[in-house]
Amino acid sequence: MYKHLFILILLLSGCASIPNVPHIEGDCVDRAVAIRQSLKEQGYEARIVLGMINEKEGHAWVEYKDEKTGEWKVIRNYQDGN
């Protein structure tokens, strides 16, 4: 679901190139590693970010550099129900 929302947001923002973001099972770190690797294989500059989403819950997500604008875009990497 989030992959489709992400693609829709990129389309609406006028981004010329849209990365293919794989759907991965596992915890947020597993997914972040797989998503970053996929983006790098597609030629994107990408990084894993570790942080907190509230006072008690850590999370890992991915940022990649938009080829058109040079802006860093965020892939939040949440799994349904989390």
XYZ file of C-alpha atoms in Angstrom:
82
model
C 0.000 0.000 0.000
C 2.723 2.496 0.937
C 4.618 1.760 -2.265
C 1.610 2.873 -4.301
C 1.136 5.976 -2.169
C 4.815 6.818 -2.564
C 4.637 6.484 -6.341
C 1.487 8.617 -6.464
C 3.162 11.346 -4.417
C 6.185 11.314 -6.719
C 3.975 11.522 -9.795
C 2.032 14.440 -8.369
C 5.226 16.259 -7.406
C 6.459 16.162 -11.009
C 9.411 13.863 -10.419
C 10.725 12.631 -13.761
C 12.227 9.390 -12.526
C 10.512 7.085 -10.084
C 12.539 4.382 -8.377
C 11.236 0.870 -8.122
C 10.834 0.206 -4.391
C 10.569 -3.492 -3.527
C 8.041 -4.799 -1.004
C 10.059 -6.607 1.644
C 8.909 -8.610 4.663
C 10.778 -8.374 7.959
C 11.549 -5.602 10.393
C 12.272 -2.006 9.394
C 16.044 -2.586 9.254
C 15.648 -5.568 6.908
C 13.360 -3.534 4.669
C 15.594 -0.443 4.752
C 18.659 -2.451 3.724
C 16.795 -4.105 0.824
C 15.227 -0.824 -0.344
C 18.577 1.007 -0.208
C 20.273 -1.771 -2.164
C 17.545 -1.731 -4.798
C 17.818 2.056 -5.169
C 21.615 1.890 -5.474
C 21.311 -0.812 -8.149
C 19.009 1.575 -10.038
C 21.681 4.294 -9.867
C 20.256 6.405 -7.041
C 22.299 7.864 -4.219
C 20.596 6.386 -1.141
C 21.167 6.161 2.587
C 19.634 4.447 5.608
C 18.502 6.713 8.431
C 18.037 5.483 11.996
C 15.855 7.442 14.378
C 12.876 7.503 16.679
C 9.254 7.725 15.547
C 8.066 8.413 19.086
C 9.674 8.447 22.524
C 9.783 4.647 22.768
C 10.021 3.294 19.238
C 13.084 3.247 17.020
C 12.798 3.029 13.251
C 14.942 2.711 10.119
C 13.956 4.381 6.849
C 15.579 5.286 3.555
C 16.351 8.575 1.857
C 17.376 8.861 -1.778
C 18.499 11.791 -3.881
C 16.043 12.857 -6.586
C 17.962 12.872 -9.882
C 15.957 15.783 -11.252
C 15.941 18.194 -8.303
C 18.850 17.007 -6.154
C 16.439 16.890 -3.179
C 16.561 14.069 -0.669
C 13.265 12.124 -0.709
C 12.078 9.903 2.142
C 10.764 6.351 1.981
C 9.298 5.857 5.459
C 9.340 2.066 5.178
C 6.387 1.263 7.443
C 4.773 -2.138 7.217
C 0.963 -2.382 7.310
C -0.188 -2.421 10.906
C 3.080 -0.935 12.245
